[in-house]
mmCIF file of C-alpha atoms in Angstrom:
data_model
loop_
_atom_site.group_PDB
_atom_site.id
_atom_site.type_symbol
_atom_site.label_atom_id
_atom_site.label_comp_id
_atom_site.label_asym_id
_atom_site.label_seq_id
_atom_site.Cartn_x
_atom_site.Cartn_y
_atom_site.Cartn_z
ATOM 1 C CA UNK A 88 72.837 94.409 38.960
ATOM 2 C CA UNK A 89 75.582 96.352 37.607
ATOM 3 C CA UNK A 90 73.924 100.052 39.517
ATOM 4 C CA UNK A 91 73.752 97.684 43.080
ATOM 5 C CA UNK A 92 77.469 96.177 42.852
ATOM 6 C CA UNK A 93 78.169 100.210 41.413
ATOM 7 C CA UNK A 94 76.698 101.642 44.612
ATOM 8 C CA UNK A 95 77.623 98.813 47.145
ATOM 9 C CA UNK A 96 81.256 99.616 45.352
ATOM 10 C CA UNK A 97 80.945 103.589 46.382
ATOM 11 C CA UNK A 98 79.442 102.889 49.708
ATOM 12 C CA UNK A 99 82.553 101.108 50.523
ATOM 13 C CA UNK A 100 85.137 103.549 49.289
ATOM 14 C CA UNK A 101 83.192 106.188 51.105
ATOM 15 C CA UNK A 102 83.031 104.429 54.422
ATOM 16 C CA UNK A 103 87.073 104.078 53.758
ATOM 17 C CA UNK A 104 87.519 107.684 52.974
ATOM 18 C CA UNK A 105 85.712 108.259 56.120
ATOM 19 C CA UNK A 106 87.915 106.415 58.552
ATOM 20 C CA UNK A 107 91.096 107.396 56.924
ATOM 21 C CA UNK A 108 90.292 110.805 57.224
ATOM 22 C CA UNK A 109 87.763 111.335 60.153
ATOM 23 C CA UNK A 110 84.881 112.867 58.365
ATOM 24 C CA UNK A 111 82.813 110.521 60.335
ATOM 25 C CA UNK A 112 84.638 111.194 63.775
ATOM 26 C CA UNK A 113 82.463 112.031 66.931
ATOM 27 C CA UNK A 114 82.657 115.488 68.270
ATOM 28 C CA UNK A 115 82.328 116.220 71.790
ATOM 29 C CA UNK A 116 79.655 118.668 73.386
ATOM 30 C CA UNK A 117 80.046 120.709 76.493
ATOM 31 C CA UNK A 118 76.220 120.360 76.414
ATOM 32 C CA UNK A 119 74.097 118.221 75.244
ATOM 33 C CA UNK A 120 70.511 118.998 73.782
ATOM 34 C CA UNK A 121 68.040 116.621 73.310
ATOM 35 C CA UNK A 122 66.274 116.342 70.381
ATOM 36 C CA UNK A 123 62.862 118.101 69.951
ATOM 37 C CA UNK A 124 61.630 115.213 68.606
ATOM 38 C CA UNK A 125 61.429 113.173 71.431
ATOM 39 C CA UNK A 126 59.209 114.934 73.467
ATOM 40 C CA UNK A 127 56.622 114.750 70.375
ATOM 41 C CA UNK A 128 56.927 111.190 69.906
ATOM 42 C CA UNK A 129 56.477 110.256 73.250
ATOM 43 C CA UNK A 130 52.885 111.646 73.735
ATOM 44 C CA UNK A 131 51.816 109.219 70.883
ATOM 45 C CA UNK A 132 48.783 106.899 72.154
ATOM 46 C CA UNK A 133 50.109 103.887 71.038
ATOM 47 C CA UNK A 134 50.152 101.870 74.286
ATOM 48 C CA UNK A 135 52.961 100.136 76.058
ATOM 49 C CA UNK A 136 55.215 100.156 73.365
ATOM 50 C CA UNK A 137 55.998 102.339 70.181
ATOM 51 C CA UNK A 138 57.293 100.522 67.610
ATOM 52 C CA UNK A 139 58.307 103.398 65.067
ATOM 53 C CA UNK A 140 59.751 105.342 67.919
ATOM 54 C CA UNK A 141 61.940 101.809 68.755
ATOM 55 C CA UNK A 142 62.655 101.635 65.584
ATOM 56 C CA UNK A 143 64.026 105.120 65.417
ATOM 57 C CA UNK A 144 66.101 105.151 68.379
ATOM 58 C CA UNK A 145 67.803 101.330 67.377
ATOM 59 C CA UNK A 146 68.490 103.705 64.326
ATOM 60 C CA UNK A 147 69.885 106.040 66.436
ATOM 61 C CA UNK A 148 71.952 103.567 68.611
ATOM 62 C CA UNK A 149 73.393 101.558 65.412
ATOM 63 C CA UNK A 150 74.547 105.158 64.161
ATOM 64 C CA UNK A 151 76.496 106.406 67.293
ATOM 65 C CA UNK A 152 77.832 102.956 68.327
ATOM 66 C CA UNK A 153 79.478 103.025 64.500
ATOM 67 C CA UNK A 154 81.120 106.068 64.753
ATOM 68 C CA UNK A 155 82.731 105.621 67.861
ATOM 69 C CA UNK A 156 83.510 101.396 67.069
ATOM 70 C CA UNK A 157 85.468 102.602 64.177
ATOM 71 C CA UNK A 158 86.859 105.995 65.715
ATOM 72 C CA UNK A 159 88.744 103.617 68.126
ATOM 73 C CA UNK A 160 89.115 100.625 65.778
ATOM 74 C CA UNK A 161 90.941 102.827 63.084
ATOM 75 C CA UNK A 162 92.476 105.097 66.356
ATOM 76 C CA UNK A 163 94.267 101.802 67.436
ATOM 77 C CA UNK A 164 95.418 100.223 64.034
ATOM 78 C CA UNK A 165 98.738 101.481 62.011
ATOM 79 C CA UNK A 166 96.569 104.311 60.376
ATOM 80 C CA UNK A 167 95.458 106.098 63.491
ATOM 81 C CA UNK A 168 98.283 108.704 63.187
ATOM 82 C CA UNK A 169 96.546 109.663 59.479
ATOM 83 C CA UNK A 170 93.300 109.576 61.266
ATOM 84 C CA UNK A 171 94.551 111.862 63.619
ATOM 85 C CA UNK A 172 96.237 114.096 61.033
ATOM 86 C CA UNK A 173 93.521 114.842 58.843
ATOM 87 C CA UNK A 174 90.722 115.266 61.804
ATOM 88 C CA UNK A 175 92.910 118.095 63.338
ATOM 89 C CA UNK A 176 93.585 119.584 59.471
ATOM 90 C CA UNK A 177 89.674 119.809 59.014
ATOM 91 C CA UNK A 178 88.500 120.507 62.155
ATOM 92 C CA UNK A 179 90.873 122.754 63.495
ATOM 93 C CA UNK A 180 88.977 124.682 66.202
ATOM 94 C CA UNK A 181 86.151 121.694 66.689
ATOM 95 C CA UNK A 182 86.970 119.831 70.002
ATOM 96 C CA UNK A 183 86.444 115.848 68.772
ATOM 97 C CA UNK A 184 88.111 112.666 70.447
ATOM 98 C CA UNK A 185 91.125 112.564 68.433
ATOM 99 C CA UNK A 186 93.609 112.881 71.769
ATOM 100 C CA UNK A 187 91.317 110.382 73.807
ATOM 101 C CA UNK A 188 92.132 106.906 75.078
ATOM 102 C CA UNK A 189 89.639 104.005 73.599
ATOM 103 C CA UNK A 190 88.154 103.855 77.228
ATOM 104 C CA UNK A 191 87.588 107.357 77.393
ATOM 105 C CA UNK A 192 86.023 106.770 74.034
ATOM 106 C CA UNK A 193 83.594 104.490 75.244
ATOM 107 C CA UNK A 194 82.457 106.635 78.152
ATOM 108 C CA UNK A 195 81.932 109.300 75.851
ATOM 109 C CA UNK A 196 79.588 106.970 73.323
ATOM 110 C CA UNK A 197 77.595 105.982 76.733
ATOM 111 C CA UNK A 198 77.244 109.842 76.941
ATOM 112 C CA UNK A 199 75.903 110.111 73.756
ATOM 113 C CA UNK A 200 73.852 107.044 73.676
ATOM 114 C CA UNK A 201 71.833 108.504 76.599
ATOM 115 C CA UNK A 202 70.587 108.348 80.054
ATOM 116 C CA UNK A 203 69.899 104.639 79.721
ATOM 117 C CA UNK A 204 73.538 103.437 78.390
ATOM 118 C CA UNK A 205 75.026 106.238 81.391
ATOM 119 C CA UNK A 206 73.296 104.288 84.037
ATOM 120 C CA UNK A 207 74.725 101.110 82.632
ATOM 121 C CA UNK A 208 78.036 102.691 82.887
ATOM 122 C CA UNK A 209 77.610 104.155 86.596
ATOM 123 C CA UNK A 210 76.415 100.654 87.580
ATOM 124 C CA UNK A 211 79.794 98.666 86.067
ATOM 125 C CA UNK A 212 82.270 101.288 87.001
ATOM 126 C CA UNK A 213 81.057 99.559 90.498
ATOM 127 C CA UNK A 214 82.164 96.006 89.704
ATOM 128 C CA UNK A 215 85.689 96.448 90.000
ATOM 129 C CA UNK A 216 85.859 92.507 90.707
ATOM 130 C CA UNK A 217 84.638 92.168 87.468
ATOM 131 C CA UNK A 218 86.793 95.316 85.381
ATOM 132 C CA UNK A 219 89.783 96.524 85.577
ATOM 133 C CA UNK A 220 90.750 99.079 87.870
ATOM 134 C CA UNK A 221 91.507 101.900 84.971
ATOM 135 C CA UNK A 222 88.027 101.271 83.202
ATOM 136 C CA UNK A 223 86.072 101.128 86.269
ATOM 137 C CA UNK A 224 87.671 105.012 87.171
ATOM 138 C CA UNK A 225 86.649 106.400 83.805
ATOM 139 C CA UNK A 226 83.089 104.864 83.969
ATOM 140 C CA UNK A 227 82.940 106.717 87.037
ATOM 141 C CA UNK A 228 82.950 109.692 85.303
ATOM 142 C CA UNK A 229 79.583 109.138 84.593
ATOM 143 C CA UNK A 230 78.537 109.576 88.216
ATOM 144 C CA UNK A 231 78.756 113.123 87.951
ATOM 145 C CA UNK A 232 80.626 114.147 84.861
ATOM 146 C CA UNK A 233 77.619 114.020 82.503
ATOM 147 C CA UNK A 234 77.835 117.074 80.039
ATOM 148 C CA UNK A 235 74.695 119.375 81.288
ATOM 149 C CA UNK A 236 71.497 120.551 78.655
ATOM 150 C CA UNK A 237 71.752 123.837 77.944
ATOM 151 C CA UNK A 238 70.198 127.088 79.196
ATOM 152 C CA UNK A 239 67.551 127.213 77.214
ATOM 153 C CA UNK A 240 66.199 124.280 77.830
ATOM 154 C CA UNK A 241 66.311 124.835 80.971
ATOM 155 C CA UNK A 242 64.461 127.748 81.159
ATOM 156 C CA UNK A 243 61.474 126.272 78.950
ATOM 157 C CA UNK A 244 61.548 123.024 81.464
ATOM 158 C CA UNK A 245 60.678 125.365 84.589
ATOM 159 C CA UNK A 246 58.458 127.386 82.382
ATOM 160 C CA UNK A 247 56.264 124.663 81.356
ATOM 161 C CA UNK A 248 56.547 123.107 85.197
ATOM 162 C CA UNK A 249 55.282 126.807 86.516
ATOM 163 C CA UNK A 250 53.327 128.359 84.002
ATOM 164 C CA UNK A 251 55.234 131.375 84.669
ATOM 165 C CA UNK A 252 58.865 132.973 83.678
ATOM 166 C CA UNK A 253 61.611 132.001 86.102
ATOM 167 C CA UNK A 254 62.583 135.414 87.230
ATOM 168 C CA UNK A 255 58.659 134.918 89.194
ATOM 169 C CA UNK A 256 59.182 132.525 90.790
ATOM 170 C CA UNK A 257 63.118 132.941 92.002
ATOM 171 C CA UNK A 258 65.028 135.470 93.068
ATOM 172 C CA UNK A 259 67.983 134.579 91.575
ATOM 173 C CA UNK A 260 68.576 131.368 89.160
ATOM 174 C CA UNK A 261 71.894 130.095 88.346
ATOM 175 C CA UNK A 262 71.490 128.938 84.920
ATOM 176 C CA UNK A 263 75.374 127.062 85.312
ATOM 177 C CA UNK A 264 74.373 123.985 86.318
ATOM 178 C CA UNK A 265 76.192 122.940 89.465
ATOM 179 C CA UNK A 266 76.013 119.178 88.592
ATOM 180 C CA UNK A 267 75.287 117.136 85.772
ATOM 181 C CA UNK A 268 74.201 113.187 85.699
ATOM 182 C CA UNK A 269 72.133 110.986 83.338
ATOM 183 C CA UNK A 270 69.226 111.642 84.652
ATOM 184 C CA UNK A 271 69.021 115.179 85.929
ATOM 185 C CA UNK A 272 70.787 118.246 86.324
ATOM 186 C CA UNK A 273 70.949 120.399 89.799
ATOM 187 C CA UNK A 274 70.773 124.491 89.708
ATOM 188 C CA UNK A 275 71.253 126.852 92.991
ATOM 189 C CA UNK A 276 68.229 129.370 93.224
ATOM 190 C CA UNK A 277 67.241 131.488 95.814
ATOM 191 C CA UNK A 278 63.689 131.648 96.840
ATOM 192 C CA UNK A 279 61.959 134.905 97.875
ATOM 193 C CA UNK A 280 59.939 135.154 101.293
ATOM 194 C CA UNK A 281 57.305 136.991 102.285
ATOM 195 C CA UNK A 282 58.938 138.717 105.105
ATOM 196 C CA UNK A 283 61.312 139.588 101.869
ATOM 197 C CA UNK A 284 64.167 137.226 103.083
ATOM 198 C CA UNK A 285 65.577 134.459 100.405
ATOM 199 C CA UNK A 286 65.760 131.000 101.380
ATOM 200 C CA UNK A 287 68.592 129.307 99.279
ATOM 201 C CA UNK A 288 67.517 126.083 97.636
ATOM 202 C CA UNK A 289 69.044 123.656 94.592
ATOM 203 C CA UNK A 290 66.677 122.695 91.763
ATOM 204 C CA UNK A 291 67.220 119.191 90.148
ATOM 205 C CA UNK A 292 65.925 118.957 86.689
ATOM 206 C CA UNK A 293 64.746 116.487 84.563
ATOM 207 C CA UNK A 294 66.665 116.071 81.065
ATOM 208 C CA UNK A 295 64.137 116.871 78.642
ATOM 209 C CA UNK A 296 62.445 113.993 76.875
ATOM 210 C CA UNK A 297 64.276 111.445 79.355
ATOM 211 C CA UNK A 298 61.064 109.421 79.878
ATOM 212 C CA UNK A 299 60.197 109.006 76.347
ATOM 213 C CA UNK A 300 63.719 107.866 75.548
ATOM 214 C CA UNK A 301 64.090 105.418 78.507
ATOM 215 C CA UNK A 302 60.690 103.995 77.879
ATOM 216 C CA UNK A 303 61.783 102.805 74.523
ATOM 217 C CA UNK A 304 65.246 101.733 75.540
ATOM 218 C CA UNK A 305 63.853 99.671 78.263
ATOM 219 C CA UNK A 306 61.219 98.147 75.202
ATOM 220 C CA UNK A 307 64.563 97.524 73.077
ATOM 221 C CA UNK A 308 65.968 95.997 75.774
ATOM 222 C CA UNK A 309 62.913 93.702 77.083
ATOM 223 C CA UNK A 310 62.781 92.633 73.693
ATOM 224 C CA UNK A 311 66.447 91.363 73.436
ATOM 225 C CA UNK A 312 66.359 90.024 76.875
ATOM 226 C CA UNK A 313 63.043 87.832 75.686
ATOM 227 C CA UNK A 314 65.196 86.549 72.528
ATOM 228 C CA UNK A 315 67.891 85.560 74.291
ATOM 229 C CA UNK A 316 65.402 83.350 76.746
ATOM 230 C CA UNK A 317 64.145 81.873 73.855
ATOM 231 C CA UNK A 318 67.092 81.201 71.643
ATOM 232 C CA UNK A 319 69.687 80.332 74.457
ATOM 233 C CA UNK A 320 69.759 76.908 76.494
ATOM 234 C CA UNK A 321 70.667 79.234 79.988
ATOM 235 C CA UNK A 322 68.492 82.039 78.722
ATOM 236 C CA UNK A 323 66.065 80.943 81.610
ATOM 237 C CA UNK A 324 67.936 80.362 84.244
ATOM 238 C CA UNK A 325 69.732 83.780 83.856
ATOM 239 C CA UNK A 326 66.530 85.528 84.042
ATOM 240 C CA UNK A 327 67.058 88.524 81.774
ATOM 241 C CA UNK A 328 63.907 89.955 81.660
ATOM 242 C CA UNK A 329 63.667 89.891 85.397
ATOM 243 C CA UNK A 330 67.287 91.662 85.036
ATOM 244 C CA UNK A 331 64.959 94.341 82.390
ATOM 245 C CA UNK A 332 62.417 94.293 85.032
ATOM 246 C CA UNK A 333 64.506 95.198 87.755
ATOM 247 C CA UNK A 334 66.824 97.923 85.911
ATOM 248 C CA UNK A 335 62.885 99.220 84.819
ATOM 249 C CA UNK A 336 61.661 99.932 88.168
ATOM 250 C CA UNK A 337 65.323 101.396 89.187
ATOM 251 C CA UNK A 338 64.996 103.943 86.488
ATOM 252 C CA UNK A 339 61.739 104.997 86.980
ATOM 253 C CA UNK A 340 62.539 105.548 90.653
ATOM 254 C CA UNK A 341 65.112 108.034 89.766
ATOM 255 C CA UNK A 342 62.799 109.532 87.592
ATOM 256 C CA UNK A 343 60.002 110.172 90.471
ATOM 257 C CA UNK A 344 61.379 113.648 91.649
ATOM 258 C CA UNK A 345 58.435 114.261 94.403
ATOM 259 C CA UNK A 346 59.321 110.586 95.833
ATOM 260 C CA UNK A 347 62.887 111.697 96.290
ATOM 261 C CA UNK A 348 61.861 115.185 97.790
ATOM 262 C CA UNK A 349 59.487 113.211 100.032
ATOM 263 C CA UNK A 350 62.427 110.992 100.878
ATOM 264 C CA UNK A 351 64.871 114.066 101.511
ATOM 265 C CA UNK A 352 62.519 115.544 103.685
ATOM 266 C CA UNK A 353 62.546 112.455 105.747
ATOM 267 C CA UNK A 354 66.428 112.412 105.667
ATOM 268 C CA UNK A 355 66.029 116.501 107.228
ATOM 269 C CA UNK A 356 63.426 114.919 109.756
ATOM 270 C CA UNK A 357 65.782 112.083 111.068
ATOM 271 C CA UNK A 358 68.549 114.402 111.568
ATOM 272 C CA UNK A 359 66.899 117.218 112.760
ATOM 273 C CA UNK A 360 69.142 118.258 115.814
ATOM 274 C CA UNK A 361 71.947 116.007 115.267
ATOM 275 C CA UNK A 362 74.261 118.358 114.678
#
């Protein structure tokens, strides 16, 4: 007894310590890079669902939502200048959200929480009848705004697509990503011809491990949407896990790159000689 109440005593204090003094403060990434992991985890042949991997991610999730809940709790209260203090005394050349607005705050946890949480974002920075105007313009950040994967990753993603190195395939890759959202990333390229012109084209990229991770939120989220039919009187008639469904099949739309092409091509056809 007296070793619990000892280290339920320390885990306090520390988790004090912590918010005075920003130890525990989120920093912010001009790229993000997914985590190996996810890739790995994702080809497991456990069916529908993965319960480990959904147990991970909630992990995951509780962690981030944490930091940034008490990174704008403690931001907000009387001690947020001492927050502020000590965050720019330890980390004086680490960009974190010290100097950011609680809203801004929250887009940047959506960031971090994933393409799933993003998407949520893009689609309420549309209800402006139901937010207010200055939280529906930073959500909209997330249209666009999405801090890109890096290089690297980049370069293995159209490796593994081609079976060849980039530099065979284009003529010239821009590895600065023109545009950054929650799903994908677009890149200008040129592509070489055989008469030996180059055709100019933009290459939208998948973020690596994206399906993996949205399969599993979408299981969290079917999950919650089936407890609160059951434990709710108006769980059924507000329908949330045709609201799951529904989100499912947008997502996995976005995620079907040859169905947009297909659909851009149509677009080119329609318009041909419009101009």
């Amino acid at each position: 007894f007296s070793a619990i109440l000892g280290a339920m005593v320390m885990g306090l204090v520390v988790m004090v310590l912590e918010a005075l003094t920003g130890l525990d403060s989120p920093h912010l990434l001009e790229e993000r890079h997914s985590p190996f992991y996810w890739r790995w985890l994702g080809m497991l042949p456990t069916g529908r669902r993965n319960r480990v991997v959904e147990n991970l991610r909630t992990q995951q999730m509780v962690g981030t939502i944490r930091r940034y809940g008490v990174d704008i709790l403690v931001g907000v209260s009387p001690v947020g200048g001492v927050r502020r203090a000590f965050q720019r005394l330890i980390f004086p050349q680490r960009p974190m959200s010290t100097d950011q607005t609680p809203v801004a705050k929250v887009r940047l946890m959506l960031q971090e929480l994933g393409p799933t949480f993003v998407k949520f974002g893009q689609m309420l920075s549309t209800r402006r009848d139901l937010i207010p105007a200055d939280i529906a313009d930073e959500l909209a950040r997330l249209q666009d705004q999405v801090p890109p994967f890096g290089a690297g990753e980049v370069e293995a993603t159209l490796i593994r697509a081609f079976g060849k190195p980039v530099e065979a395939v284009f003529h010239n890759f821009e590895f600065d990503a023109a545009a950054s959202a929650s799903v994908a990333q677009v890149h200008f390229a040129e592509l070489p011809q055989a008469d030996g012109s180059r055709v100019p084209v933009a290459v939208k990229i998948l973020r690596p491990g994206i399906s993996s991770v949205i399969a599993h939120d979408v299981g969290l989220l079917r999950a919650a949407a089936g407890l609160v039919e059951r434990l709710f009187a108006d769980g059924k008639r507000l329908r949330p896990l045709e609201v799951v469904a529904e989100f499912e099949r947008h997502l996995e739309d976005e995620l079907d790159l040859m169905r947009e092409a297909a659909n851009c091509s149509q677009l080119r056809r329609n318009f041909a000689g419009s101009a």
